Amino acid sequence: MRPINLPEPPSGFSSMPKFFDGAVRRAVVIGNGFAGAENQCMGLVRALGLSDRHSLYRVTRPHGGINRWLHWLPVSVHKMLDSVIRRLCGNSRFQASKIGISSVLEADAYHIATMARETFHKDGPLLVVASGRDTIPVASSIKRLAPENVFVVQIQHPRVRLNRFDLVITPRHDYFPLTLEGRRQIPWFLRKWVTPWEPPGSNVFLTVGALHLADSNTLRTAASSWHEELAALPKPLLVVNVGGPTGNCCYGVDLAKQLVVMLQNVLWSCGTIRISFSRRTPAKIANILVKEFATNPKVHIWDGEGPNPHMGHLAWADAFVITADSVSMLSEACSTGKPVYVIGAELCTWKFADFQNSLRKQGVTQPFTGKENMNESWSYPPLNDTAEAASQVIAALAQRGWSIHT
């Protein structure tokens, strides 16, 4: 069949509307350089159909020298102090490594707000999606500088003054301090300092877990990309994701040794076990698992070289074992509807224990005991936080007479 040649548009024709129609055609993502925060933004943008129409900016902190101990400061104060120290001591002592972020523009609230105002009637409202503590001042400033031209979504709880944002998307367990158990755990003299102080308002949308990129389209693509390596593996395929200890989920080599014993106990019922470590996994924990299973023909351990199999694992796994420290890894696995076993949940404290309890109560996860038969599967309604959050953004935009351009 011969191709059909369409006539060229008349001179001066533009695909953009000649009048403002209230359609959001582009997004700005404000990240902090951490995958856990930025993937939540990217997941929401993708769910809204704007994955190929967004720009990424980052709020970056100074690195090197004394800066490693100054991350508790507000980012603006940290940058100002770093500038003073450099002038006093000389820049050569504080050369920073910015590998991986040099090609990303620094988030400048004034610049982004100006761009939103100047392009409003041509390109429509600007959707701003931010996540992480350091992004809060930038996102809220954009809203203050261009309130009629932007719609600002802050992912993760900003602690105070939530009215600075059009929409806040945060896990339900961030409101644990307001529960009876949460208040019981807070000493009375600290209660006025622990946020949030009030229940979620009308501009707050609560999720079960974290937003992420593992939607159905992504998993279908991953299943195809990893078909050659994973499809022919003996079943059932058990994927083990190991994170690392955190302040509210503290563990060490004892948990790694416990995991080794449990995996040995279920190995008979597995066709294949594939183990992956995160960037936070301490070497002493990884080494225990590598030493025990490196020569086992049923077990494959990803060494961090080559393409990351994480999405392929989500697509092809029959079941998961995940350490309790990672809300992101658990949220992704629980969106598949496949069995998710958790190890170390009893070590979680504060709101992260509440998160683990909520997953168990919903039947989304089960504790990993080492007595499981991996041939016996179970299921549950998958978590759908990212798609539900996107629907909430669309509904909130509609209240302002705006919509997502499709």
Tab-separated table of C-alpha atoms in Angstrom:
chain	number	residue	atom	x	y	z
A	1	MET	CA	0.000	0.000	0.000
A	2	ARG	CA	1.396	3.411	-0.936
A	3	PRO	CA	1.830	5.925	1.878
A	4	ILE	CA	-0.706	8.714	2.064
A	5	ASN	CA	0.853	12.152	1.770
A	6	LEU	CA	-1.008	14.666	3.876
A	7	PRO	CA	-0.908	18.338	2.866
A	8	GLU	CA	1.411	20.614	4.790
A	9	PRO	CA	-0.300	22.909	7.312
A	10	PRO	CA	-0.632	26.531	6.242
A	11	SER	CA	2.151	28.925	7.111
A	12	GLY	CA	2.047	30.110	10.702
A	13	PHE	CA	-0.042	27.130	11.856
A	14	SER	CA	0.672	26.007	15.399
A	15	SER	CA	-0.412	22.808	17.092
A	16	MET	CA	-0.832	24.758	20.337
A	17	PRO	CA	-4.218	26.304	21.076
A	18	LYS	CA	-4.780	29.946	20.178
A	19	PHE	CA	-6.686	30.414	23.413
A	20	PHE	CA	-6.307	29.042	26.910
A	21	ASP	CA	-8.263	25.801	27.315
A	22	GLY	CA	-7.195	24.812	30.859
A	23	ALA	CA	-5.321	21.681	29.746
A	24	VAL	CA	-2.120	20.643	31.511
A	25	ARG	CA	0.373	19.702	28.809
A	26	ARG	CA	3.663	19.564	30.724
A	27	ALA	CA	5.068	18.870	34.139
A	28	VAL	CA	8.083	19.856	36.168
A	29	VAL	CA	9.532	17.281	38.548
A	30	ILE	CA	11.569	18.590	41.457
A	31	GLY	CA	13.774	15.900	42.924
A	32	ASN	CA	16.479	15.611	45.544
A	33	GLY	CA	18.832	13.165	43.835
A	34	PHE	CA	17.497	10.125	45.709
A	35	ALA	CA	15.817	7.410	43.647
A	36	GLY	CA	13.273	6.624	46.360
A	37	ALA	CA	11.863	10.156	46.208
A	38	GLU	CA	12.264	10.868	42.499
A	39	ASN	CA	10.730	7.561	41.387
A	40	GLN	CA	7.552	8.528	43.232
A	41	CYS	CA	7.348	11.736	41.195
A	42	MET	CA	8.116	9.933	37.955
A	43	GLY	CA	5.539	7.262	38.724
A	44	LEU	CA	2.823	9.867	39.229
A	45	VAL	CA	3.803	11.800	36.099
A	46	ARG	CA	3.721	8.580	34.090
A	47	ALA	CA	0.303	7.627	35.485
A	48	LEU	CA	-0.965	11.045	34.344
A	49	GLY	CA	0.287	10.444	30.793
A	50	LEU	CA	2.987	13.120	30.976
A	51	SER	CA	6.103	10.926	31.045
A	52	ASP	CA	7.340	12.310	27.713
A	53	ARG	CA	6.377	15.894	28.577
A	54	HIS	CA	8.214	16.628	31.797
A	55	SER	CA	11.413	18.347	32.884
A	56	LEU	CA	13.532	17.281	35.853
A	57	TYR	CA	15.093	19.782	38.239
A	58	ARG	CA	16.944	18.967	41.442
A	59	VAL	CA	17.535	20.578	44.794
A	60	THR	CA	21.141	19.677	45.524
A	61	ARG	CA	23.171	20.068	48.673
A	62	PRO	CA	26.882	20.840	48.943
A	63	HIS	CA	29.106	17.785	49.153
A	64	GLY	CA	32.534	17.021	50.522
A	65	GLY	CA	34.377	17.982	53.677
A	66	ILE	CA	32.254	19.043	56.622
A	67	ASN	CA	29.063	18.956	54.527
A	68	ARG	CA	28.397	15.317	55.341
A	69	TRP	CA	27.467	16.430	58.872
A	70	LEU	CA	25.288	19.358	57.817
A	71	HIS	CA	22.383	17.584	56.082
A	72	TRP	CA	20.138	18.244	59.073
A	73	LEU	CA	20.162	21.970	58.190
A	74	PRO	CA	17.582	23.538	55.881
A	75	VAL	CA	19.079	23.368	52.401
A	76	SER	CA	19.236	27.176	52.013
A	77	VAL	CA	21.147	27.541	55.289
A	78	HIS	CA	23.395	24.645	54.339
A	79	LYS	CA	24.317	26.287	51.016
A	80	MET	CA	24.951	29.655	52.658
A	81	LEU	CA	27.173	28.086	55.335
A	82	ASP	CA	29.046	26.107	52.702
A	83	SER	CA	29.699	29.298	50.734
A	84	VAL	CA	31.125	31.004	53.825
A	85	ILE	CA	33.334	28.018	54.651
A	86	ARG	CA	34.652	27.888	51.091
A	87	ARG	CA	35.552	31.580	51.148
A	88	LEU	CA	37.345	31.172	54.454
A	89	CYS	CA	39.112	27.899	53.742
A	90	GLY	CA	39.453	27.853	49.963
A	91	ASN	CA	37.500	25.847	47.411
A	92	SER	CA	40.252	23.292	46.821
A	93	ARG	CA	39.576	21.599	50.145
A	94	PHE	CA	35.905	21.125	49.352
A	95	GLN	CA	35.791	19.899	45.776
A	96	ALA	CA	32.446	18.143	45.406
A	97	SER	CA	31.676	15.158	43.301
A	98	LYS	CA	28.377	15.527	41.457
A	99	ILE	CA	28.448	12.372	39.397
A	100	GLY	CA	25.054	11.621	37.906
A	101	ILE	CA	23.475	15.026	38.500
A	102	SER	CA	25.606	17.359	36.369
A	103	SER	CA	23.151	17.215	33.445
A	104	VAL	CA	20.142	18.096	35.624
A	105	LEU	CA	19.261	21.746	36.197
A	106	GLU	CA	19.265	23.142	39.716
A	107	ALA	CA	15.727	23.828	40.892
A	108	ASP	CA	15.165	27.585	40.962
A	109	ALA	CA	11.696	28.583	42.171
A	110	TYR	CA	11.794	32.056	40.611
A	111	HIS	CA	12.870	30.692	37.205
A	112	ILE	CA	10.213	27.953	37.169
A	113	ALA	CA	7.455	30.301	38.357
A	114	THR	CA	8.395	32.886	35.727
A	115	MET	CA	8.355	30.241	33.020
A	116	ALA	CA	4.908	29.087	34.202
A	117	ARG	CA	3.503	32.631	34.055
A	118	GLU	CA	5.016	33.534	30.687
A	119	THR	CA	3.902	30.334	28.938
A	120	PHE	CA	0.509	29.995	30.644
A	121	HIS	CA	-1.705	31.160	27.758
A	122	LYS	CA	0.316	29.239	25.179
A	123	ASP	CA	1.004	25.949	26.991
A	124	GLY	CA	-1.584	25.921	29.755
A	125	PRO	CA	-1.069	25.378	33.495
A	126	LEU	CA	2.177	23.868	34.740
A	127	LEU	CA	1.996	20.747	36.907
A	128	VAL	CA	4.747	20.725	39.531
A	129	VAL	CA	5.475	17.434	41.317
A	130	ALA	CA	8.014	17.353	44.143
A	131	SER	CA	9.125	14.824	46.733
A	132	GLY	CA	11.527	14.935	49.640
A	133	ARG	CA	12.224	17.333	52.494
A	134	ASP	CA	14.680	19.498	50.572
A	135	THR	CA	12.164	20.152	47.783
A	136	ILE	CA	9.503	21.632	50.068
A	137	PRO	CA	10.791	25.258	50.067
A	138	VAL	CA	11.187	25.290	46.272
A	139	ALA	CA	7.770	23.752	45.528
A	140	SER	CA	5.969	26.023	47.984
A	141	SER	CA	7.766	29.088	46.593
A	142	ILE	CA	6.664	28.231	43.059
A	143	LYS	CA	3.091	28.069	44.317
A	144	ARG	CA	3.469	31.423	46.084
A	145	LEU	CA	5.045	33.126	43.049
A	146	ALA	CA	2.626	31.794	40.408
A	147	PRO	CA	-0.550	30.688	42.212
A	148	GLU	CA	-2.806	31.151	39.164
A	149	ASN	CA	-0.506	29.320	36.756
A	150	VAL	CA	0.628	26.166	38.541
A	151	PHE	CA	-0.749	23.120	40.293
A	152	VAL	CA	1.730	21.925	42.921
A	153	VAL	CA	1.757	18.366	44.226
A	154	GLN	CA	4.010	17.558	47.182
A	155	ILE	CA	4.663	13.842	47.714
A	156	GLN	CA	5.567	12.818	51.283
A	157	HIS	CA	4.291	14.802	54.216
A	158	PRO	CA	5.710	18.367	54.422
A	159	ARG	CA	5.115	18.387	58.219
A	160	VAL	CA	3.594	21.872	58.532
A	161	ARG	CA	1.541	24.426	56.546
A	162	LEU	CA	0.039	22.011	54.082
A	163	ASN	CA	-1.993	24.872	52.567
A	164	ARG	CA	1.170	25.877	50.678
A	165	PHE	CA	0.385	23.090	48.186
A	166	ASP	CA	-2.547	22.276	45.945
A	167	LEU	CA	-2.312	18.599	46.854
A	168	VAL	CA	-0.257	16.571	49.312
A	169	ILE	CA	0.125	12.838	48.653
A	170	THR	CA	1.448	10.908	51.605
A	171	PRO	CA	1.207	7.428	53.172
A	172	ARG	CA	-1.431	6.898	55.821
A	173	HIS	CA	1.227	5.888	58.351
A	174	ASP	CA	2.579	9.464	58.314
A	175	TYR	CA	-0.445	10.249	60.514
A	176	PHE	CA	0.496	7.589	63.058
A	177	PRO	CA	1.452	10.286	65.646
A	178	LEU	CA	-2.248	11.253	65.848
A	179	THR	CA	-3.385	7.717	66.720
A	180	LEU	CA	-3.834	6.559	70.295
A	181	GLU	CA	-0.826	4.249	69.996
A	182	GLY	CA	1.251	6.986	68.412
A	183	ARG	CA	0.443	9.460	71.181
A	184	ARG	CA	1.200	6.809	73.778
A	185	GLN	CA	4.704	6.415	72.339
A	186	ILE	CA	5.466	10.156	72.394
A	187	PRO	CA	6.623	11.590	75.734
A	188	TRP	CA	4.184	14.312	76.784
A	189	PHE	CA	6.832	17.046	76.719
A	190	LEU	CA	7.644	16.277	73.044
A	191	ARG	CA	4.102	16.078	71.677
A	192	LYS	CA	3.934	19.684	70.519
A	193	TRP	CA	7.087	19.128	68.455
A	194	VAL	CA	6.003	15.967	66.664
A	195	THR	CA	4.077	16.505	63.427
A	196	PRO	CA	1.499	16.283	61.961
A	197	TRP	CA	-0.587	18.192	64.503
A	198	GLU	CA	-3.979	17.825	62.853
A	199	PRO	CA	-5.855	15.268	60.732
A	200	PRO	CA	-5.513	15.357	56.937
A	201	GLY	CA	-7.395	18.191	55.260
A	202	SER	CA	-9.217	18.282	51.955
A	203	ASN	CA	-5.976	18.765	49.997
A	204	VAL	CA	-4.377	15.596	51.412
A	205	PHE	CA	-4.611	12.218	49.699
A	206	LEU	CA	-3.556	9.189	51.738
A	207	THR	CA	-1.940	6.112	50.237
A	208	VAL	CA	-1.049	2.765	51.756
A	209	GLY	CA	2.558	2.774	50.586
A	210	ALA	CA	4.883	4.685	48.291
A	211	LEU	CA	4.202	5.700	44.702
A	212	HIS	CA	6.423	3.991	42.137
A	213	LEU	CA	7.127	3.242	38.481
A	214	ALA	CA	6.007	-0.395	38.436
A	215	ASP	CA	2.707	0.025	36.608
A	216	SER	CA	1.190	-2.607	34.328
A	217	ASN	CA	2.688	-1.145	31.143
A	218	THR	CA	6.154	-1.049	32.679
A	219	LEU	CA	5.881	-4.638	33.877
A	220	ARG	CA	4.682	-5.823	30.466
A	221	THR	CA	7.694	-4.153	28.888
A	222	ALA	CA	9.994	-5.654	31.521
A	223	ALA	CA	8.494	-9.104	30.984
A	224	SER	CA	9.358	-8.844	27.302
A	225	SER	CA	12.838	-7.406	27.902
A	226	TRP	CA	13.764	-10.093	30.437
A	227	HIS	CA	11.965	-12.968	28.728
A	228	GLU	CA	15.118	-14.626	27.422
A	229	GLU	CA	16.841	-14.634	30.834
A	230	LEU	CA	13.933	-15.304	33.183
A	231	ALA	CA	11.133	-17.098	31.345
A	232	ALA	CA	12.852	-20.482	31.146
A	233	LEU	CA	13.991	-20.596	34.785
A	234	PRO	CA	12.624	-23.506	36.850
A	235	LYS	CA	9.492	-22.493	38.750
A	236	PRO	CA	8.467	-21.264	41.199
A	237	LEU	CA	10.775	-18.278	41.028
A	238	LEU	CA	11.362	-16.692	44.438
A	239	VAL	CA	12.843	-13.187	44.350
A	240	VAL	CA	14.618	-11.980	47.498
A	241	ASN	CA	15.147	-8.210	47.846
A	242	VAL	CA	17.490	-7.134	50.640
A	243	GLY	CA	17.596	-3.493	51.701
A	244	GLY	CA	19.546	-2.080	54.610
A	245	PRO	CA	19.014	-1.071	58.230
A	246	THR	CA	17.426	2.301	58.987
A	247	GLY	CA	16.830	4.300	62.136
A	248	ASN	CA	13.322	2.876	62.463
A	249	CYS	CA	14.121	-0.638	61.243
A	250	CYS	CA	17.494	-1.494	62.695
A	251	TYR	CA	19.088	-4.878	62.032
A	252	GLY	CA	22.455	-6.427	61.323
A	253	VAL	CA	24.143	-9.728	60.554
A	254	ASP	CA	21.767	-11.629	62.833
A	255	LEU	CA	18.880	-10.992	60.446
A	256	ALA	CA	21.063	-11.983	57.493
A	257	LYS	CA	21.929	-15.276	59.196
A	258	GLN	CA	18.250	-15.826	59.984
A	259	LEU	CA	17.389	-15.179	56.337
A	260	VAL	CA	19.995	-17.732	55.235
A	261	VAL	CA	18.458	-20.434	57.419
A	262	MET	CA	14.928	-19.635	56.254
A	263	LEU	CA	15.910	-19.693	52.581
A	264	GLN	CA	17.649	-23.022	53.070
A	265	ASN	CA	14.441	-24.360	54.592
A	266	VAL	CA	12.275	-23.337	51.615
A	267	LEU	CA	14.826	-24.110	48.928
A	268	TRP	CA	13.328	-27.554	48.318
A	269	SER	CA	10.045	-25.967	47.171
A	270	CYS	CA	11.675	-23.396	44.869
A	271	GLY	CA	12.699	-23.885	41.279
A	272	THR	CA	14.906	-20.796	41.378
A	273	ILE	CA	15.884	-18.138	43.908
A	274	ARG	CA	17.230	-14.797	42.727
A	275	ILE	CA	18.713	-12.416	45.303
A	276	SER	CA	19.278	-8.678	44.831
A	277	PHE	CA	20.784	-6.103	47.159
A	278	SER	CA	20.016	-2.380	47.294
A	279	ARG	CA	22.456	0.516	47.437
A	280	ARG	CA	21.856	0.594	51.203
A	281	THR	CA	22.781	-3.037	51.859
A	282	PRO	CA	25.879	-3.185	54.112
A	283	ALA	CA	28.685	-5.365	52.758
A	284	LYS	CA	28.711	-7.491	55.910
A	285	ILE	CA	25.059	-8.459	55.318
A	286	ALA	CA	25.503	-9.103	51.595
A	287	ASN	CA	28.635	-11.162	52.190
A	288	ILE	CA	26.784	-13.601	54.460
A	289	LEU	CA	24.265	-14.397	51.737
A	290	VAL	CA	26.884	-14.521	48.988
A	291	LYS	CA	29.100	-16.881	50.995
A	292	GLU	CA	26.211	-19.259	51.655
A	293	PHE	CA	24.545	-19.331	48.224
A	294	ALA	CA	27.172	-18.326	45.630
A	295	THR	CA	27.801	-21.920	44.548
A	296	ASN	CA	24.211	-23.170	44.817
A	297	PRO	CA	22.914	-23.961	41.305
A	298	LYS	CA	19.368	-22.985	42.288
A	299	VAL	CA	20.379	-19.519	43.478
A	300	HIS	CA	21.470	-16.523	41.422
A	301	ILE	CA	22.794	-13.376	43.132
A	302	TRP	CA	22.873	-10.165	41.149
A	303	ASP	CA	26.314	-8.625	41.651
A	304	GLY	CA	25.346	-5.110	40.618
A	305	GLU	CA	26.960	-5.437	37.204
A	306	GLY	CA	24.996	-5.046	33.990
A	307	PRO	CA	21.313	-4.110	33.678
A	308	ASN	CA	19.357	-4.010	36.934
A	309	PRO	CA	16.908	-6.948	36.878
A	310	HIS	CA	14.522	-5.344	39.393
A	311	MET	CA	11.631	-4.697	36.999
A	312	GLY	CA	12.184	-8.068	35.355
A	313	HIS	CA	11.977	-9.699	38.770
A	314	LEU	CA	8.701	-7.905	39.519
A	315	ALA	CA	7.297	-9.146	36.225
A	316	TRP	CA	8.473	-12.779	36.369
A	317	ALA	CA	8.603	-13.647	40.083
A	318	ASP	CA	6.111	-16.080	41.559
A	319	ALA	CA	6.722	-14.801	45.116
A	320	PHE	CA	8.870	-12.307	46.995
A	321	VAL	CA	10.819	-12.175	50.239
A	322	ILE	CA	11.635	-8.574	51.194
A	323	THR	CA	13.340	-7.016	54.196
A	324	ALA	CA	10.993	-4.785	56.177
A	325	ASP	CA	13.070	-1.601	55.959
A	326	SER	CA	12.068	-0.567	52.428
A	327	VAL	CA	8.619	0.971	51.951
A	328	SER	CA	9.393	1.399	48.241
A	329	MET	CA	10.375	-2.219	47.546
A	330	LEU	CA	7.354	-3.493	49.465
A	331	SER	CA	4.996	-1.097	47.690
A	332	GLU	CA	6.237	-2.225	44.285
A	333	ALA	CA	5.971	-5.941	45.093
A	334	CYS	CA	2.526	-5.511	46.657
A	335	SER	CA	1.260	-3.934	43.443
A	336	THR	CA	1.737	-7.264	41.604
A	337	GLY	CA	-0.856	-9.293	43.538
A	338	LYS	CA	1.748	-12.024	44.074
A	339	PRO	CA	2.717	-13.441	47.501
A	340	VAL	CA	4.956	-11.063	49.458
A	341	TYR	CA	6.753	-12.368	52.541
A	342	VAL	CA	8.418	-9.902	54.904
A	343	ILE	CA	11.407	-10.561	57.138
A	344	GLY	CA	12.295	-8.229	59.997
A	345	ALA	CA	8.916	-6.510	60.443
A	346	GLU	CA	9.104	-7.063	64.201
A	347	LEU	CA	12.216	-4.844	64.251
A	348	CYS	CA	10.372	-1.833	62.810
A	349	THR	CA	9.353	0.940	65.180
A	350	TRP	CA	7.165	4.028	65.178
A	351	LYS	CA	5.159	4.711	61.998
A	352	PHE	CA	7.011	2.024	60.045
A	353	ALA	CA	5.643	-0.626	62.387
A	354	ASP	CA	2.211	0.834	61.648
A	355	PHE	CA	2.907	0.446	57.911
A	356	GLN	CA	3.828	-3.215	58.380
A	357	ASN	CA	0.706	-3.807	60.464
A	358	SER	CA	-1.511	-2.238	57.809
A	359	LEU	CA	-0.083	-4.503	55.100
A	360	ARG	CA	-0.667	-7.612	57.201
A	361	LYS	CA	-4.206	-6.575	58.154
A	362	GLN	CA	-5.082	-6.082	54.488
A	363	GLY	CA	-3.731	-9.534	53.680
A	364	VAL	CA	-1.138	-8.031	51.361
A	365	THR	CA	1.904	-9.490	53.147
A	366	GLN	CA	2.732	-12.381	55.429
A	367	PRO	CA	5.712	-12.875	57.767
A	368	PHE	CA	8.474	-15.027	56.301
A	369	THR	CA	8.972	-18.019	58.603
A	370	GLY	CA	11.015	-20.458	56.538
A	371	LYS	CA	8.193	-23.003	56.740
A	372	GLU	CA	6.494	-21.940	53.517
A	373	ASN	CA	5.881	-24.168	50.507
A	374	MET	CA	6.478	-21.867	47.560
A	375	ASN	CA	4.340	-24.092	45.344
A	376	GLU	CA	1.321	-22.949	47.362
A	377	SER	CA	0.417	-19.483	46.166
A	378	TRP	CA	-2.012	-16.891	47.537
A	379	SER	CA	-3.295	-13.591	46.267
A	380	TYR	CA	-4.900	-10.298	47.298
A	381	PRO	CA	-6.205	-7.136	45.644
A	382	PRO	CA	-2.976	-5.442	44.519
A	383	LEU	CA	-2.069	-2.043	45.910
A	384	ASN	CA	-2.884	0.606	43.342
A	385	ASP	CA	-1.610	3.740	45.065
A	386	THR	CA	-0.011	5.401	42.044
A	387	ALA	CA	-3.069	5.130	39.787
A	388	GLU	CA	-5.374	6.227	42.621
A	389	ALA	CA	-3.149	9.226	43.349
A	390	ALA	CA	-3.228	10.174	39.658
A	391	SER	CA	-7.034	10.029	39.734
A	392	GLN	CA	-7.002	12.347	42.730
A	393	VAL	CA	-4.779	14.822	40.885
A	394	ILE	CA	-7.188	14.793	37.931
A	395	ALA	CA	-10.159	15.383	40.261
A	396	ALA	CA	-8.377	18.249	42.026
A	397	LEU	CA	-7.460	19.837	38.692
A	398	ALA	CA	-11.098	19.610	37.603
A	399	GLN	CA	-12.114	21.672	40.630
A	400	ARG	CA	-10.059	24.500	39.163
A	401	GLY	CA	-11.503	23.953	35.696
A	402	TRP	CA	-8.314	22.300	34.460
A	403	SER	CA	-7.597	18.877	32.967
A	404	ILE	CA	-4.763	16.707	31.688
A	405	HIS	CA	-4.225	17.062	27.944
A	406	THR	CA	-4.421	13.661	26.251
